[in-house]
XYZ file of C-alpha atoms in Angstrom:
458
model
C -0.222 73.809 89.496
C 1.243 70.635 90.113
C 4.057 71.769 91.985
C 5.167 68.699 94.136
C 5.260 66.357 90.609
C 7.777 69.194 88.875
C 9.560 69.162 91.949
C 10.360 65.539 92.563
C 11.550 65.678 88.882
C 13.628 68.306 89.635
C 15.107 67.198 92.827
C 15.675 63.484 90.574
C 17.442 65.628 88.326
C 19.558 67.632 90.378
C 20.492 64.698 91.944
C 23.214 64.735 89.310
C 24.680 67.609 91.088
C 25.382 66.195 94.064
C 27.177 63.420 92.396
C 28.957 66.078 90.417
C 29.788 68.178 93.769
C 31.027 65.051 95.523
C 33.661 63.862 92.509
C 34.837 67.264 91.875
C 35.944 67.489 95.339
C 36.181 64.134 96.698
C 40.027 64.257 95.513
C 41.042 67.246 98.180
C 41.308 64.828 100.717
C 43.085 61.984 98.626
C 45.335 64.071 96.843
C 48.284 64.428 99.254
C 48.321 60.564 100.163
C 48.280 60.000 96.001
C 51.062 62.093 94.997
C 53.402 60.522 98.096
C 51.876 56.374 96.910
C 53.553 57.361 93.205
C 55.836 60.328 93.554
C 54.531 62.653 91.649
C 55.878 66.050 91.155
C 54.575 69.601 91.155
C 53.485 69.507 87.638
C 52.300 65.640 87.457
C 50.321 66.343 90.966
C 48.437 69.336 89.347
C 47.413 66.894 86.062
C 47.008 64.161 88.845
C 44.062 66.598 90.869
C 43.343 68.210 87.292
C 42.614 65.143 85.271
C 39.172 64.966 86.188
C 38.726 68.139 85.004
C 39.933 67.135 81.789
C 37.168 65.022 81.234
C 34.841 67.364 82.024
C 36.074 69.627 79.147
C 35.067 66.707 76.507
C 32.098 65.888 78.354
C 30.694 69.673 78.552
C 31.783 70.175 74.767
C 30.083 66.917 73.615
C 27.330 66.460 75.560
C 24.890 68.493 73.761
C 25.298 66.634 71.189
C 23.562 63.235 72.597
C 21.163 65.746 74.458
C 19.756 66.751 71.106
C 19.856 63.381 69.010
C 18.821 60.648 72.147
C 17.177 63.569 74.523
C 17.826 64.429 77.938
C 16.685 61.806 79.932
C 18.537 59.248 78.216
C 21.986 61.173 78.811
C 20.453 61.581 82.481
C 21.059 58.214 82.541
C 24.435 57.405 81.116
C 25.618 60.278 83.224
C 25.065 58.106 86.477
C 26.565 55.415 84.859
C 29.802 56.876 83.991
C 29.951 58.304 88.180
C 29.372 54.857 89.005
C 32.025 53.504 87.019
C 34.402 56.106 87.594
C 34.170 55.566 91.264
C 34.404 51.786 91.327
C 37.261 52.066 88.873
C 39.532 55.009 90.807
C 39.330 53.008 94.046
C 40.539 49.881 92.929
C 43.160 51.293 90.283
C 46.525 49.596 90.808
C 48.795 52.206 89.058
C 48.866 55.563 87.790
C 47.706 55.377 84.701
C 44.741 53.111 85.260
C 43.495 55.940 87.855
C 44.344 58.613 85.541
C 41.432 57.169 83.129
C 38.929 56.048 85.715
C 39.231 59.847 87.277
C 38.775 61.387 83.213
C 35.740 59.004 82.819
C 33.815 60.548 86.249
C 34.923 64.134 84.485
C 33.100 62.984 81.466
C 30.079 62.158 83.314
C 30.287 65.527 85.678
C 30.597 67.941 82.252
C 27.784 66.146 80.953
C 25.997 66.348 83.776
C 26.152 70.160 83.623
C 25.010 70.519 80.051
C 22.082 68.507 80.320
C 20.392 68.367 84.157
C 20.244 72.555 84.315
C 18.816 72.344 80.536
C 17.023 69.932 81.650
C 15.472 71.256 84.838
C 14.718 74.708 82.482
C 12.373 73.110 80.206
C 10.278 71.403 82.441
C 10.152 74.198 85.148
C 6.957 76.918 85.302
C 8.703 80.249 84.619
C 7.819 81.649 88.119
C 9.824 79.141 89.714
C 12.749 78.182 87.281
C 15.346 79.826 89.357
C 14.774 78.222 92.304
C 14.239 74.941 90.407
C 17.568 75.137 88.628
C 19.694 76.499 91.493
C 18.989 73.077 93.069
C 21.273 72.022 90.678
C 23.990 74.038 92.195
C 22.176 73.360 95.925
C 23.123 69.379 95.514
C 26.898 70.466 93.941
C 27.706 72.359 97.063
C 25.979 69.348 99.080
C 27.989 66.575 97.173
C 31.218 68.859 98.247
C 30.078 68.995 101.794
C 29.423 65.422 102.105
C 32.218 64.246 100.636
C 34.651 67.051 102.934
C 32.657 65.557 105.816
C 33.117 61.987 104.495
C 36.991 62.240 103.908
C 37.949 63.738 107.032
C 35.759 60.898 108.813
C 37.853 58.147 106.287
C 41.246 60.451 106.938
C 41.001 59.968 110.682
C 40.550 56.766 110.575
C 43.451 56.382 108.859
C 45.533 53.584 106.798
C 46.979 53.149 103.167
C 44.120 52.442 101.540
C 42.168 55.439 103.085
C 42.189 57.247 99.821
C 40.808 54.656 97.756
C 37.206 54.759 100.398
C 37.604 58.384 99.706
C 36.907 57.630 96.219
C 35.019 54.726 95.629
C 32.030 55.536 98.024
C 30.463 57.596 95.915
C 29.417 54.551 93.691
C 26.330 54.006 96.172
C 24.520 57.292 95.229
C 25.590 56.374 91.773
C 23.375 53.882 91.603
C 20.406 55.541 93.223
C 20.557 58.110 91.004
C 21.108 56.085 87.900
C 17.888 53.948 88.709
C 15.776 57.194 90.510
C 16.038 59.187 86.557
C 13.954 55.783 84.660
C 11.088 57.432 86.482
C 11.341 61.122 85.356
C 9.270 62.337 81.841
C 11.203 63.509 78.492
C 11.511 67.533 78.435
C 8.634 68.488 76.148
C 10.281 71.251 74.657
C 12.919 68.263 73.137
C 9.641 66.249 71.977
C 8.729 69.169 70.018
C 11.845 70.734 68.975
C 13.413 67.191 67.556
C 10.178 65.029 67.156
C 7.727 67.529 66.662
C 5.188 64.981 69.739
C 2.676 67.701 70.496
C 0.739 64.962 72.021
C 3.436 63.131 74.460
C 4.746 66.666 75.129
C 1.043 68.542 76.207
C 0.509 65.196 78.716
C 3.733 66.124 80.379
C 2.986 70.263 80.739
C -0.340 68.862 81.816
C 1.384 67.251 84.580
C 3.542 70.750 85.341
C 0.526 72.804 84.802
C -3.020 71.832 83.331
C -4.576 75.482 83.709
C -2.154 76.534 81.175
C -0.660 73.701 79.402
C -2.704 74.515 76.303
C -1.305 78.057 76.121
C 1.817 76.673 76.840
C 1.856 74.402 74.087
C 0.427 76.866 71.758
C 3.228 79.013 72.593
C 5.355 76.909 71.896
C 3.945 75.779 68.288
C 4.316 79.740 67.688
C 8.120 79.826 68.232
C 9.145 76.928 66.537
C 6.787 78.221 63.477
C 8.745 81.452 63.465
C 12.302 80.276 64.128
C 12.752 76.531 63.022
C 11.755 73.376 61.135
C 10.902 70.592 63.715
C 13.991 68.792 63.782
C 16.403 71.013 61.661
C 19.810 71.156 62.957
C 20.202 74.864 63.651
C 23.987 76.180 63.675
C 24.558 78.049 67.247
C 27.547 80.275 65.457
C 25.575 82.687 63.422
C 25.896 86.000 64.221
C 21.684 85.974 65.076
C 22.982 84.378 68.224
C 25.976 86.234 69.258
C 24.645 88.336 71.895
C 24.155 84.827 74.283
C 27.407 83.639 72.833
C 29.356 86.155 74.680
C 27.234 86.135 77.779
C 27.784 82.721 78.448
C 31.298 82.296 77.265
C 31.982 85.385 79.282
C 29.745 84.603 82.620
C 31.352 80.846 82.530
C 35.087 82.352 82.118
C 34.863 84.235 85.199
C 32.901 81.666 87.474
C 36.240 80.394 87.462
C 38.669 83.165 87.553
C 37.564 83.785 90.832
C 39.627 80.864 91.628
C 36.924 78.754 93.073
C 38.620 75.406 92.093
C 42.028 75.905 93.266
C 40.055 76.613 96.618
C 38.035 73.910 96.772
C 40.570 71.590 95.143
C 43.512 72.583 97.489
C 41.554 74.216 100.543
C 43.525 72.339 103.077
C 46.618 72.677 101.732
C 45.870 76.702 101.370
C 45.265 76.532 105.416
C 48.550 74.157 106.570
C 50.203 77.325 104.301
C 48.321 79.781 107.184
C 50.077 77.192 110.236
C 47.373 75.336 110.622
C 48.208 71.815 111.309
C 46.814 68.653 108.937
C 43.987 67.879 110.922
C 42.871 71.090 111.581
C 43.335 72.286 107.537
C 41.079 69.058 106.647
C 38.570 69.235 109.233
C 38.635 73.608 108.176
C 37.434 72.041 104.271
C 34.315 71.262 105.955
C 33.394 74.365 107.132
C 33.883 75.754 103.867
C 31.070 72.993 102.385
C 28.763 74.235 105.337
C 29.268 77.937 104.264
C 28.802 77.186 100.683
C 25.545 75.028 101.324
C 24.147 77.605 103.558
C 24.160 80.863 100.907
C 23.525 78.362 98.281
C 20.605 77.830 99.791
C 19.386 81.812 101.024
C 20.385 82.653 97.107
C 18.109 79.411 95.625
C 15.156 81.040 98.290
C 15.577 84.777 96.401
C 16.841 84.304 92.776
C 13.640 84.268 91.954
C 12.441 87.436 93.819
C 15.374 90.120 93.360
C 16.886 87.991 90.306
C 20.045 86.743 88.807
C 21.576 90.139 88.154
C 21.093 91.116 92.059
C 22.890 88.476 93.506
C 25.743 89.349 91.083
C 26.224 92.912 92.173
C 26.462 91.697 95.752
C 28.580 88.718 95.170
C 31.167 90.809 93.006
C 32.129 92.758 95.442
C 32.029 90.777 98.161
C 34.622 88.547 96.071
C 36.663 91.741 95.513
C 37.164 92.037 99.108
C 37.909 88.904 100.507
C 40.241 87.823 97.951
C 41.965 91.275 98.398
C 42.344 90.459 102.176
C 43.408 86.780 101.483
C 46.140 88.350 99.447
C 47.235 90.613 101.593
C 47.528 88.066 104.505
C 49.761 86.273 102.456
C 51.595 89.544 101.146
C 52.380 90.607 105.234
C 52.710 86.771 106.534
C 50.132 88.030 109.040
C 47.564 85.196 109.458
C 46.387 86.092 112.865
C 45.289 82.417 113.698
C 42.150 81.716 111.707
C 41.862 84.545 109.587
C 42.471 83.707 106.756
C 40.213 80.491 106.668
C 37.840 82.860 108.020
C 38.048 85.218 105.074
C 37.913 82.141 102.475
C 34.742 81.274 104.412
C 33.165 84.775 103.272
C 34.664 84.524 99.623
C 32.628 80.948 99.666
C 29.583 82.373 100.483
C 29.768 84.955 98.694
C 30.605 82.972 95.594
C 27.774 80.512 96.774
C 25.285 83.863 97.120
C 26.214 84.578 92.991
C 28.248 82.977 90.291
C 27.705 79.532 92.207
C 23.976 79.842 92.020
C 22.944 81.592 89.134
C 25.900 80.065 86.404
C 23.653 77.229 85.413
C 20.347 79.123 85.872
C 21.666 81.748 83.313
C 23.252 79.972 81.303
C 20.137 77.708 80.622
C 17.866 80.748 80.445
C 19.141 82.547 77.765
C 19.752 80.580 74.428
C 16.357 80.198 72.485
C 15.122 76.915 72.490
C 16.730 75.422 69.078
C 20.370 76.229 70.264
C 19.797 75.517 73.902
C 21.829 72.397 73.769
C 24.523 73.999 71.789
C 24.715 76.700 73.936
C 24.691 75.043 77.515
C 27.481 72.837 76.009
C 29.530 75.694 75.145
C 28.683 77.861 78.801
C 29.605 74.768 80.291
C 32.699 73.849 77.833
C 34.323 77.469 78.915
C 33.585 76.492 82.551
C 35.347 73.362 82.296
C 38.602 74.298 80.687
C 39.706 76.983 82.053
C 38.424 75.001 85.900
C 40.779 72.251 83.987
C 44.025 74.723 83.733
C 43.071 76.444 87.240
C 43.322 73.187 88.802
C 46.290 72.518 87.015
C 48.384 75.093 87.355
C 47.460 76.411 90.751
C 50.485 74.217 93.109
C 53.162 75.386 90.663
C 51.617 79.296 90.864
C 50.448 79.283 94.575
C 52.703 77.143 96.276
C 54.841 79.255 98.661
C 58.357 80.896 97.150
C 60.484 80.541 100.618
C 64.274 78.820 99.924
C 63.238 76.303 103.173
C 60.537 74.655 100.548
C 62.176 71.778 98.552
C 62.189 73.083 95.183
C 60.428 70.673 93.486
C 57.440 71.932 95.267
C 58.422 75.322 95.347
C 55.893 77.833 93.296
C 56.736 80.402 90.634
C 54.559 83.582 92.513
C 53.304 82.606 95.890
C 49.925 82.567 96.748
C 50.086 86.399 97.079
C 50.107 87.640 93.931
C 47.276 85.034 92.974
C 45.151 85.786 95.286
C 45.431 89.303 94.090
C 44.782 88.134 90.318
C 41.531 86.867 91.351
C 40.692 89.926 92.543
C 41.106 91.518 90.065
C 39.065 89.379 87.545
C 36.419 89.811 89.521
C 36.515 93.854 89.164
C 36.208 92.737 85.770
C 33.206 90.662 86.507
C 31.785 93.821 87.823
C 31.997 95.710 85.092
C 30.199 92.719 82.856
C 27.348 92.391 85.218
C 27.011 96.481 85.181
C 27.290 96.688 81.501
C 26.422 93.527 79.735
C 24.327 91.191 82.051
C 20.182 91.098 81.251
C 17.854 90.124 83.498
C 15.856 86.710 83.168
C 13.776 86.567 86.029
C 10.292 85.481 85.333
C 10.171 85.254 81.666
C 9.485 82.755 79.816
C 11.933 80.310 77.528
C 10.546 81.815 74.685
C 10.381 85.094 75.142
C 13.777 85.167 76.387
C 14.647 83.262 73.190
C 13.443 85.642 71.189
C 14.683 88.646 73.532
C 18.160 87.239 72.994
C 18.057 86.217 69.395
C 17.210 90.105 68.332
C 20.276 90.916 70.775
C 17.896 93.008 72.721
C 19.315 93.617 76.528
């Protein structure tokens, strides 16, 4: 097995996720010195951080759709595009409004990204390895975060008015490298066949993954399509033949984020300056929280593939339940105890990192059969995006602190108490999906799985 050709492809590929790590969190640092340049209040500051995330709803919902009818590595492209131009565009924006749509066009090109690069990755990966293969995906989100924590607290210290705008408009330079690095990278062959029915183009590229069985591979392949689909037949994803991977993704996407991992990330230094900690030390703390999410990113990407995706989910659940339970309860007492608290939201990272953060986009991609697989990873990702989209919106005017000394105009409805203590409880609730609901996909192959989830067998 070729294993160092499938790799670089994948590594090209997930090269989108750094870029979509980096943008989604590139605006913690510029956020405060944004809302102060145009006076924005509690509400407009939430759409402000949130409109990103906006665009990543429309990009996630529609970006299946170019997937199926131009294929994957064509959208590959056009997703670096829009970063680049997104970047370029936020930095230099001379009003509001102007950044509002530069910030929505990088969203379009981050919900894209996470339709299409985990599908992506999927299809072209051996089944022994696909989980580590697709969590590098998530590996190069949770780098893009740390780099860009790293690289705004470097830009914040130096300081000056247009600080916010290098925040932003760096990321244009891996932009480009990764809009020129995905030319090189093959179709997926499972589009080739599903859309163009190109046995031949697609058994040279599983030659390249694997020639020892790229013959069985492909016959396999001729099998399910013969069974399930005319080559290129638009296949509706909302029959009730499909509703068993429906609810798993709609239901495994909803509660990646309400464990609240975007009003974290989004507003993690704002969070700690709530704890006493001063500005510096809140926006220097954000980049210990990249560090702890790249590290258990990484341990989870080494074993996803050995104790598999339902594993890490038992262990992450309840390590969520716990640390947000104590983050609430600091709140709840006023008893911060120094660093506690940003040492608690350091565990809930990594334990997020350890589960939902790695295996979201490895499940998701796994388990609709191949003629839906587009359809599907749109709509995982679509259910992601918007409710990450009202998270981010509505977290100042939930979690900002209730006390009469706040100006009221930045005073929250609940405190970041009883918040806290909602995201604990959804993810009791998450336990009781993984327990009940959640199949295993470990080492299986597309097809199989297709088929598995198309009989709603569990």
């Amino acid at each position: 097995m070729k294993n160092t050709q499938v790799l670089l492809w994948s590594i090209t590929v997930a090269m989108g996720g750094f870029l979509f790590g980096f943008d989604t969190a590139v605006i913690s640092g510029a956020e405060q010195q944004i809302q102060e340049i145009w006076n924005l209040n509690t509400w407009l500051h939430g759409l402000t951080v949130s409109i990103a995330l906006v665009g990543t709803v429309f990009g996630a919902l529609f970006g299946g759709y170019p997937a199926d009818s131009m294929g994957r590595k064509k959208v590959l492209f056009w997703i670096g595009v829009l970063y680049f131009v997104s970047a370029i565009g936020s930095a230099i924006s001379t009003d509001w409004y102007l950044f509002m749509f530069f910030r929505f066009i990088g969203g379009l090109g981050v919900g894209a990204s996470s339709v299409v690069a985990p599908m992506y990755i999927s299809e072209i990966a051996p089944a022994k390895s696909r989980g580590r293969l697709v969590a590098m995906f998530q590996f190069n989100i949770v780098f893009g975060i740390v780099i860009s924590y790293f690289s705004n607290y470097v830009i914040g210290t130096i300081g000056g008015a247009d600080a916010w705008r290098w925040m932003l408009g760096i990321e244009g330079l891996p932009a480009i490298i990764y809009t020129l690095l995905v030319l090189g990278v093959p179709e997926s062959p499972r589009w080739l066949i599903a859309k163009k029915g190109d046995y031949t183009t697609a058994r040279a590229i599983l030659g390249k993954v694997d020639e020892e069985t790229a013959d069985e591979d492909l016959q396999s392949l001729r099998n399910y399509f013969s069974h399930h689909s005319s080559v290129g037949q638009k296949i509706r994803l909302f029959t009730l033949g499909y509703r068993f991977p429906i609810i798993l993704a709609v239901l495994f996407a909803a509660f990646n984020q309400l464990a609240g991992i975007n009003g974290i990330i989004y507003y993690a230094p704002r969070i700690f300056e709530w704890t006493g900690l001063g500005k510096d030390a809140a926006l220097l703390s954000t980049v210990g929280i990249g560090l702890t999410n790249m590290a258990f990113t990484l341990l989870a990407l080494t074993v996803i593939d050995k104790f598999g995706r339902k594993s890490l989910m038992y262990v992450g659940s309840v390590g969520l339940i716990l640390t947000l339970s104590l983050v609430a309860l600091a709140f709840f007492t006023n008893n911060f105890h120094g660093f506690a608290v940003p040492i608690y939201i350091y565990c809930y990272i990594g334990f997020f990192a350890f589960s939902q953060g790695a295996v979201i986009w490895v499940f998701i991609s796994e388990i609709f059969p191949n003629e839906v697989r587009a359809q599907g990873q749109a709509l995982g990702s679509f259910t992601h995006w918007i409710l990450a989209a009202l998270v981010s919106f509505i977290f100042p005017a939930l979690a900002n602190p209730t006390g009469t000394d706040i100006p009221e105009a930045e005073r929250g409805i609940f405190g970041p108490g009883p918040v806290f203590l909602f995201f604990a409880f959804m993810m009791v609730l998450q336990l009781i999906f993984v327990w009940r609901l959640m199949p295993e996909t470990k080492g299986k192959s597309l097809e199989n799985l297709g088929d598995q989830m198309f009989t709603g067998k569990s």
